[in-house]
Structure formats: structure tokens, C-alpha cells
Amino acid sequence: MSWVVRALRGSRRAGAARVNRLCPQRPAGLSPAGAWAVVPASNMATVRGELLKNFTSEEVVHHNKVSIIGTGSVGMACAISILLRGLTDELALVDVNEDKLKAEMMDLQHGSPFVKMPTIVSSRDYLVTANSSLVVITAGARQEKGETRLNLVQRNVAIFKLIISNIVQYSPHCKLIVVSNPVDVLTYVAWKLSEFPQNRIIGSGCNLDTARFRFLIGQKLGIHSDSCHGWVLGEHGDTSVPVWSGVNIAGVPLKDLNSDIGTEKDPEQWKNVHKDVIASAYEIIKMKGYTSWAIGLSVADLTESILKNLRRVHPVSTIIKGLYEINEEVFLSVPCVLGENGIADLIKIKLTPEEQARLKKSAKTLWEIQKELNL
């Protein structure tokens, strides 16, 4: 990913040079609303004047502006998923790859006759993101084949140092959704660098893992995943925790039907469902090089809960120090109520001793990485 290489090279330079890499001076003629604004030809002014009678010079105020940092496969999947749900009245895209950035913006704009398309702007300059309600960070080094999410951390921290300062400068009151992997550690990094309150820092976390879990349970039972209720908590990755004690269909706990469900003793080997949840991302990456659509739809789901103040419960990554006997400042996924202020409440889900022990192990795994970080 060429823009990652350029960003990392920039990180080796001192202060101002680093900031300028992701936040260059605005080129002459750039509209304050964003780069590459369409400028009508001079003869169009006459046509416009003949066609329209202006009633107001009122400035447009965007109430649900969303900015996406990174226009790779994940960033654009998030963009199209958010657009198709009609969640924003302005979408801003930021990347350091200028040609790709402009092309993605134009490609979306040209689809406006087919959907209720909001204003779409883009720029390498973070000014374009100013006054966002929500900022989604997908930028980062791409996960390589066979690479665990935790191995990505050191490569991505340097990129985040360049991104977060610009977000804070231009949208100091926004909510922040971190998608870049390893998402739990980078959500912690974003929290530390931004100094935002905890409720406004959200990691996409296990929202997708839980969706995969429910889908696979539904496949095994022949029931739609919407009717399969269960949670995957902890790290978005290899140490995630399936909460088998709470899996139910129409209120019927599967553990009441099979007391060994999810364990080694289970003759039906339901534990393989969770193994497939973990393996699925690696399998997709092996076959097509990246994952995109499912995470894009997952982020749009979180966006809807926040911007519409739906107060729905999602398993997202947040700081859980003091819960489940975890004493470190780690971000892990637990069920959270999402609304207009970000995370409104945490659901204190009951875990079995084994599930709690696995969650603590997940926290320890992340803490071993975090304590070595130089922020």
C-alpha cells in the first residue's frame, strides 16, 4: 500500500515535516469545503441565473458529517455501506494517495443519481474533515497473509501519531471509531493520543466477530442469524471469547440442551464454530488478499446506532479496567449501549468462571503489547 510507505517515511522526519506529510498546505484555489470541488464553467452562471431565483443565502450546516481516514478496501467498504443507509449529510475522505483519493470520490459522486447521495468531498488536507460528528479510522498497514493482528501494532502506531493530532485539531468534539488492526491496541493508542473521554473512543472490536458467530450458528441450525443470539467478547482476534453460556434461540439456552456445548467433551463439536470465526478472516485474506465487505457493513451498523441515537447494544472495544478482575488499562469488547454521545453504558454480562478466565487471558495478551509502546 503505497500511501502507508509514504506515511512511514514521513514519520522518520522531525515534527513539522511529519505533520505536513498527512496535512500539507492547502493548494491554491482549494475550496474550504474540500478539494476538487466542481467549478462551473463561466457560461453556466448565466444558465443558473436564468433557471433559479434565490430565496436565501443561508450557509449549509451539516449535522451528521462523517469522515473516513483511509480509502483502501476497508475504508471504501465503510463509505459505501454508510452511504447506502443514508446516514450522513456530508462524507469526507482523506488519504495521502491523491490520485486514488480523487478517483474514489468521483466514482461515488457519479453514482448520485441512483441513491440519495450527500455531499462528498476529499483531500489530503485534514481541513476537509472539520466539524465531523463521527470519524472512522481505517488507515494503516495492511495485514499480510498469515500475519496476526497483534503483529501489526508497531507498524501502525507510527501512522496513528500522524492521524490523531489532525482529527483533534479539526473535530475536537467528534466520536471516533477505530477499525485499523490490531483494533483493540490501536483504540487504546487513539485514546491516549487524543485525550478524548472514554465514551467517544470506540473500537469496532468484536461487532464483526459476533456477527460471524451468529451466522455460523444459524448455518448449523438452519435458522436465520437474526434469530441466533450470542456474543463474542474480548480481543478482536485469536484470544476472543465465545460466551456459550448465553447463546440462545428464542430464549432457549443451547447449554440447557447440551451442557457440554463449546467444550472438548461436546460430541457435536460446537467449539469449531468459534474456531471458524477466528479462522475466517485469515482464510479470506489468503484467498483474496484482504477483508472488506463484512467490516464495512459492521461499521455502518455502529454508525447508525450513534448518529440516530438508537441505544442498541454492540460488542465494541472500550476500556474495561475494573471489570472482570482486570486491572490494566486495556480495551476489549464487551456489550455496550451506543447512542449520540458514543458509549452510553456497558452491559455487565454474566460470565462463567472459565469465560472470565479467558477474558483475563485476552487482556493479558494485549497488555503485554501495550506496555512496550512508546506513545
Coordinates of C-alpha atoms in Angstrom, one line a residue:
M1 CA 0.0 0.0 0.0
S2 CA 2.0 3.0 -1.3
W3 CA 0.4 5.6 1.0
V4 CA 1.5 3.6 4.0
V5 CA 5.1 3.6 2.9
R6 CA 5.0 7.3 2.3
A7 CA 3.4 7.9 5.7
L8 CA 6.0 5.8 7.5
R9 CA 8.8 7.6 5.7
G10 CA 7.3 10.8 6.8
S11 CA 7.3 9.6 10.4
R12 CA 11.1 9.5 10.4
R13 CA 11.3 13.2 9.9
A14 CA 11.0 15.7 12.7
G15 CA 7.8 17.4 14.0
A16 CA 6.6 19.8 11.3
A17 CA 7.7 17.6 8.4
R18 CA 5.7 14.8 9.9
V19 CA 2.5 16.7 10.3
N20 CA 2.9 18.2 6.8
R21 CA 3.1 14.7 5.3
L22 CA -0.5 13.9 6.1
C23 CA -1.6 17.6 6.4
P24 CA 0.0 19.5 3.6
Q25 CA -0.6 23.2 2.9
R26 CA -3.9 23.7 1.1
P27 CA -3.2 24.2 -2.6
A28 CA -4.2 27.5 -4.2
G29 CA -7.8 27.5 -5.3
L30 CA -8.9 24.8 -2.9
S31 CA -12.4 25.3 -1.6
P32 CA -12.6 25.5 2.2
A33 CA -15.2 22.7 1.9
G34 CA -12.7 20.3 0.4
A35 CA -10.5 19.7 -2.6
W36 CA -11.6 19.1 -6.2
A37 CA -14.9 21.0 -5.8
V38 CA -16.8 21.2 -9.1
V39 CA -16.3 24.7 -10.5
P40 CA -19.0 25.6 -13.1
A41 CA -17.9 27.0 -16.4
S42 CA -18.4 30.7 -16.9
N43 CA -21.4 30.3 -19.2
M44 CA -23.2 28.1 -16.6
A45 CA -23.6 31.2 -14.3
T46 CA -26.0 32.7 -16.8
V47 CA -27.9 29.5 -17.2
R48 CA -28.1 29.2 -13.4
G49 CA -29.2 32.8 -13.1
E50 CA -32.0 32.3 -15.6
L51 CA -33.1 29.0 -14.1
L52 CA -33.1 29.8 -10.4
K53 CA -34.5 32.6 -8.2
N54 CA -32.5 32.6 -4.9
F55 CA -34.6 32.8 -1.7
T56 CA -31.8 32.6 0.8
S57 CA -28.1 33.0 1.2
E58 CA -28.1 30.8 4.3
E59 CA -25.0 28.7 4.8
V60 CA -25.5 25.0 4.8
V61 CA -24.9 23.4 8.3
H62 CA -24.1 19.7 8.3
H63 CA -25.4 17.8 11.3
N64 CA -24.3 14.3 10.6
K65 CA -20.9 14.7 8.9
V66 CA -18.8 11.5 8.7
S67 CA -15.1 11.4 7.8
I68 CA -13.2 8.3 6.8
I69 CA -9.5 8.2 7.1
G70 CA -8.0 5.8 4.6
T71 CA -9.5 4.9 1.2
G72 CA -8.3 1.4 0.9
S73 CA -10.6 -1.6 0.5
V74 CA -11.9 -1.3 4.1
G75 CA -12.3 2.5 4.0
M76 CA -14.4 2.4 0.8
A77 CA -16.5 -0.5 2.0
C78 CA -17.3 1.6 5.1
A79 CA -18.1 4.5 2.8
I80 CA -20.5 2.8 0.5
S81 CA -22.2 1.0 3.4
I82 CA -22.7 4.3 5.2
L83 CA -23.9 6.0 2.0
L84 CA -26.4 3.3 1.1
R85 CA -28.0 3.6 4.6
G86 CA -28.4 7.3 4.2
L87 CA -26.7 8.0 7.5
T88 CA -24.7 11.2 6.7
D89 CA -25.3 14.6 5.0
E90 CA -21.6 15.0 4.2
L91 CA -18.9 12.4 3.7
A92 CA -15.3 13.4 3.8
L93 CA -12.5 11.1 2.6
V94 CA -8.8 11.5 3.5
D95 CA -5.8 9.7 2.2
V96 CA -2.2 10.5 1.1
N97 CA -2.6 8.8 -2.3
E98 CA -4.0 11.8 -4.2
D99 CA -4.9 10.0 -7.4
K100 CA -6.8 7.2 -5.8
L101 CA -8.5 9.6 -3.4
K102 CA -9.8 11.8 -6.2
A103 CA -10.9 8.7 -8.2
E104 CA -12.8 7.2 -5.3
M105 CA -14.6 10.5 -4.7
M106 CA -15.5 10.9 -8.3
D107 CA -16.7 7.3 -8.6
L108 CA -19.1 7.8 -5.7
Q109 CA -20.3 11.2 -6.9
H110 CA -21.2 9.7 -10.3
G111 CA -23.5 7.2 -8.6
S112 CA -25.5 10.0 -7.0
P113 CA -28.5 9.7 -9.5
F114 CA -29.1 6.2 -8.1
V115 CA -29.1 6.8 -4.4
K116 CA -29.8 9.7 -2.0
M117 CA -26.2 10.8 -2.2
P118 CA -25.0 13.5 0.3
T119 CA -22.1 16.0 -0.3
I120 CA -18.9 14.0 -0.9
V121 CA -15.6 15.8 -0.5
S122 CA -12.0 14.6 -0.3
S123 CA -8.5 15.9 0.3
R124 CA -5.1 15.1 1.7
D125 CA -5.6 18.1 3.9
Y126 CA -7.5 17.2 7.1
L127 CA -9.3 20.6 6.9
V128 CA -11.8 18.7 4.8
T129 CA -12.9 16.8 7.9
A130 CA -13.6 19.8 10.0
N131 CA -16.6 19.6 12.4
S132 CA -17.2 15.9 11.8
S133 CA -19.8 14.2 14.1
L134 CA -18.0 10.9 13.6
V135 CA -14.5 10.0 12.3
V136 CA -13.8 6.4 11.2
I137 CA -10.1 5.4 11.0
T138 CA -9.3 2.6 8.6
A139 CA -5.8 3.8 7.6
G140 CA -2.9 1.5 8.4
A141 CA -0.6 -1.1 7.2
R142 CA -2.5 -4.0 5.6
Q143 CA -2.5 -7.4 7.3
E144 CA -0.3 -9.8 5.4
K145 CA -1.1 -13.4 4.7
G146 CA -0.6 -15.4 7.9
E147 CA 0.1 -12.3 10.0
T148 CA -1.7 -12.0 13.3
R149 CA -3.4 -8.7 14.1
L150 CA -1.1 -8.2 17.0
N151 CA 2.0 -8.3 14.8
L152 CA 0.7 -5.2 13.0
V153 CA 0.9 -3.0 16.1
Q154 CA 4.3 -1.4 15.8
R155 CA 3.8 -0.6 12.1
N156 CA 0.5 1.1 12.8
V157 CA 1.3 3.2 15.9
A158 CA 3.6 5.5 13.9
I159 CA 0.8 6.1 11.4
F160 CA -1.7 6.9 14.2
K161 CA 0.6 9.5 15.6
L162 CA 0.2 11.4 12.4
I163 CA -3.5 11.0 12.1
I164 CA -4.9 11.6 15.6
S165 CA -3.4 15.1 16.0
N166 CA -5.2 16.3 12.9
I167 CA -8.5 14.8 13.9
V168 CA -8.3 16.5 17.3
Q169 CA -7.4 19.8 15.7
Y170 CA -10.3 19.9 13.2
S171 CA -13.0 17.8 15.0
P172 CA -12.4 18.1 18.7
H173 CA -15.9 17.1 19.7
C174 CA -16.3 14.1 17.3
K175 CA -16.8 10.4 18.2
L176 CA -14.1 8.2 16.9
I177 CA -14.4 4.6 15.5
V178 CA -11.1 2.8 15.2
V179 CA -11.2 0.0 12.6
S180 CA -7.4 -0.4 11.8
N181 CA -5.9 -3.6 13.2
P182 CA -4.9 -4.6 15.8
V183 CA -8.0 -2.7 16.7
D184 CA -8.0 -3.1 20.5
V185 CA -4.4 -1.8 20.9
L186 CA -4.9 1.0 18.4
T187 CA -8.1 2.1 20.1
Y188 CA -6.0 2.4 23.3
V189 CA -3.4 4.3 21.3
A190 CA -6.1 6.7 19.9
W191 CA -7.5 7.3 23.4
K192 CA -4.0 8.1 24.7
L193 CA -3.1 10.4 21.9
S194 CA -6.4 12.2 21.5
E195 CA -7.1 12.6 25.2
F196 CA -10.8 12.2 24.3
P197 CA -13.2 11.0 27.1
Q198 CA -13.6 7.2 27.1
N199 CA -17.2 7.3 25.7
R200 CA -16.1 9.0 22.5
I201 CA -13.4 6.4 21.6
I202 CA -14.9 3.2 20.1
G203 CA -13.1 0.2 18.6
S204 CA -15.0 -1.8 16.0
G205 CA -13.9 -4.8 18.1
C206 CA -15.9 -7.9 18.2
N207 CA -19.0 -6.5 16.4
L208 CA -17.9 -8.4 13.3
D209 CA -16.8 -11.5 15.3
T210 CA -20.2 -11.7 16.9
A211 CA -21.9 -11.4 13.5
R212 CA -19.8 -14.3 12.2
F213 CA -20.5 -16.3 15.3
R214 CA -24.3 -15.8 14.9
F215 CA -24.1 -16.6 11.2
L216 CA -22.3 -19.8 11.7
I217 CA -24.6 -20.9 14.5
G218 CA -27.5 -20.2 12.2
Q219 CA -25.9 -22.2 9.4
K220 CA -25.5 -25.2 11.7
L221 CA -29.1 -24.9 13.0
G222 CA -30.8 -23.9 9.7
I223 CA -32.1 -20.6 11.3
H224 CA -31.5 -17.1 10.2
S225 CA -28.7 -15.4 12.1
D226 CA -31.0 -12.6 13.2
S227 CA -32.7 -15.2 15.4
C228 CA -29.4 -16.5 16.9
H229 CA -28.4 -14.7 20.0
G230 CA -24.8 -14.9 21.3
W231 CA -21.7 -12.9 21.9
V232 CA -18.0 -13.0 21.2
L233 CA -16.1 -10.8 23.6
G234 CA -12.5 -9.8 24.4
E235 CA -9.8 -9.3 21.8
H236 CA -10.8 -8.9 18.1
G237 CA -8.6 -11.8 17.2
D238 CA -7.1 -15.1 18.3
T239 CA -7.9 -14.8 22.0
S240 CA -11.6 -13.8 21.6
V241 CA -14.0 -15.4 24.0
P242 CA -17.3 -17.1 22.8
V243 CA -19.9 -16.8 25.5
W244 CA -21.5 -20.2 25.1
S245 CA -23.3 -19.7 28.4
G246 CA -25.5 -17.1 26.9
V247 CA -26.2 -18.5 23.4
N248 CA -29.9 -18.9 22.9
I249 CA -32.6 -19.2 20.2
A250 CA -35.9 -17.6 21.1
G251 CA -34.9 -17.5 24.7
V252 CA -33.9 -21.2 24.8
P253 CA -30.3 -21.5 26.0
L254 CA -28.4 -24.1 23.9
K255 CA -26.5 -25.0 27.1
D256 CA -29.7 -26.3 28.5
L257 CA -30.0 -28.7 25.6
N258 CA -26.3 -29.6 25.5
S259 CA -24.5 -29.0 28.8
D260 CA -21.1 -29.6 27.1
I261 CA -21.6 -27.2 24.2
G262 CA -18.4 -25.4 23.2
T263 CA -16.2 -27.7 25.3
E264 CA -13.9 -30.6 24.4
K265 CA -16.5 -33.1 25.7
D266 CA -19.1 -31.9 23.3
P267 CA -19.9 -34.8 20.8
E268 CA -21.2 -32.2 18.3
Q269 CA -18.0 -30.2 18.4
W270 CA -19.7 -26.8 18.6
K271 CA -16.4 -25.3 19.6
N272 CA -15.5 -25.5 15.9
V273 CA -17.9 -22.7 15.3
H274 CA -15.7 -20.3 17.2
K275 CA -12.6 -21.7 15.6
D276 CA -14.2 -20.9 12.3
V277 CA -14.9 -17.3 13.5
I278 CA -11.2 -16.8 14.1
A279 CA -10.0 -18.6 11.0
S280 CA -12.4 -17.0 8.6
A281 CA -10.6 -13.7 8.4
Y282 CA -7.3 -15.4 7.7
E283 CA -9.0 -17.6 5.1
I284 CA -10.5 -14.6 3.3
I285 CA -7.1 -12.8 3.3
K286 CA -5.4 -15.9 2.0
M287 CA -7.8 -16.1 -0.9
K288 CA -8.4 -12.5 -1.9
G289 CA -5.8 -10.6 0.0
Y290 CA -8.0 -8.6 2.4
T291 CA -11.4 -8.5 4.1
S292 CA -13.7 -5.6 3.4
W293 CA -17.4 -6.0 2.9
A294 CA -18.4 -7.5 6.3
I295 CA -16.3 -5.0 8.2
G296 CA -17.8 -2.1 6.1
L297 CA -21.3 -3.3 6.9
S298 CA -20.4 -3.7 10.6
V299 CA -19.0 -0.1 10.8
A300 CA -22.2 1.2 9.1
D301 CA -24.2 -0.6 11.8
L302 CA -22.2 1.1 14.6
T303 CA -22.5 4.5 12.8
E304 CA -26.3 4.1 12.6
S305 CA -26.6 3.4 16.3
I306 CA -24.5 6.5 17.1
L307 CA -25.9 9.1 14.6
K308 CA -29.5 8.1 15.2
N309 CA -29.1 7.7 18.9
L310 CA -30.6 4.2 18.8
R311 CA -29.1 2.9 22.1
R312 CA -28.6 -0.5 20.6
V313 CA -26.2 -2.9 22.2
H314 CA -23.0 -3.8 20.3
P315 CA -19.9 -5.7 21.4
V316 CA -17.3 -2.9 20.8
S317 CA -13.9 -2.3 22.2
T318 CA -13.7 0.0 25.2
I319 CA -11.6 0.4 28.3
I320 CA -12.6 -2.3 30.8
K321 CA -10.2 -1.7 33.7
G322 CA -12.0 -2.6 36.9
L323 CA -14.4 -5.2 35.3
Y324 CA -14.0 -9.0 35.5
E325 CA -10.9 -8.6 37.8
I326 CA -9.0 -6.9 35.0
N327 CA -6.7 -4.2 36.5
E328 CA -4.8 -3.0 33.4
E329 CA -5.8 -0.2 31.0
V330 CA -6.8 -2.4 28.1
F331 CA -9.5 -2.0 25.5
L332 CA -11.6 -5.2 25.0
S333 CA -15.0 -5.8 23.5
V334 CA -17.9 -6.0 25.9
P335 CA -21.6 -5.3 25.2
C336 CA -22.1 -1.5 25.0
V337 CA -25.1 0.7 24.6
L338 CA -24.3 3.1 21.7
G339 CA -26.0 6.5 21.2
E340 CA -25.4 10.1 20.3
N341 CA -22.6 10.5 22.8
G342 CA -20.8 7.3 21.8
I343 CA -20.8 4.7 24.5
A344 CA -23.6 5.4 26.9
D345 CA -23.5 2.3 29.1
L346 CA -21.7 -1.1 29.5
I347 CA -23.7 -4.2 30.0
K348 CA -22.3 -6.2 32.9
I349 CA -22.8 -9.6 31.2
K350 CA -22.6 -12.6 33.5
L351 CA -19.7 -15.0 32.6
T352 CA -18.9 -18.4 33.8
P353 CA -15.6 -18.8 35.7
E354 CA -14.0 -20.3 32.6
E355 CA -15.2 -17.5 30.3
Q356 CA -14.0 -14.8 32.7
A357 CA -10.6 -16.6 32.9
R358 CA -10.4 -16.5 29.1
L359 CA -11.3 -12.8 29.1
K360 CA -8.5 -12.1 31.6
K361 CA -6.1 -14.0 29.4
S362 CA -7.2 -11.9 26.4
A363 CA -6.5 -8.8 28.5
K364 CA -3.0 -10.1 29.5
T365 CA -2.2 -10.8 25.8
L366 CA -3.0 -7.2 24.9
W367 CA -1.3 -5.7 27.9
E368 CA 2.0 -7.4 27.1
I369 CA 1.9 -5.5 23.8
Q370 CA 0.7 -2.2 25.1
K371 CA 3.2 -1.8 28.0
E372 CA 6.0 -1.8 25.4
L373 CA 4.5 1.0 23.4
N374 CA 6.2 4.4 23.3
L375 CA 3.4 7.0 22.9

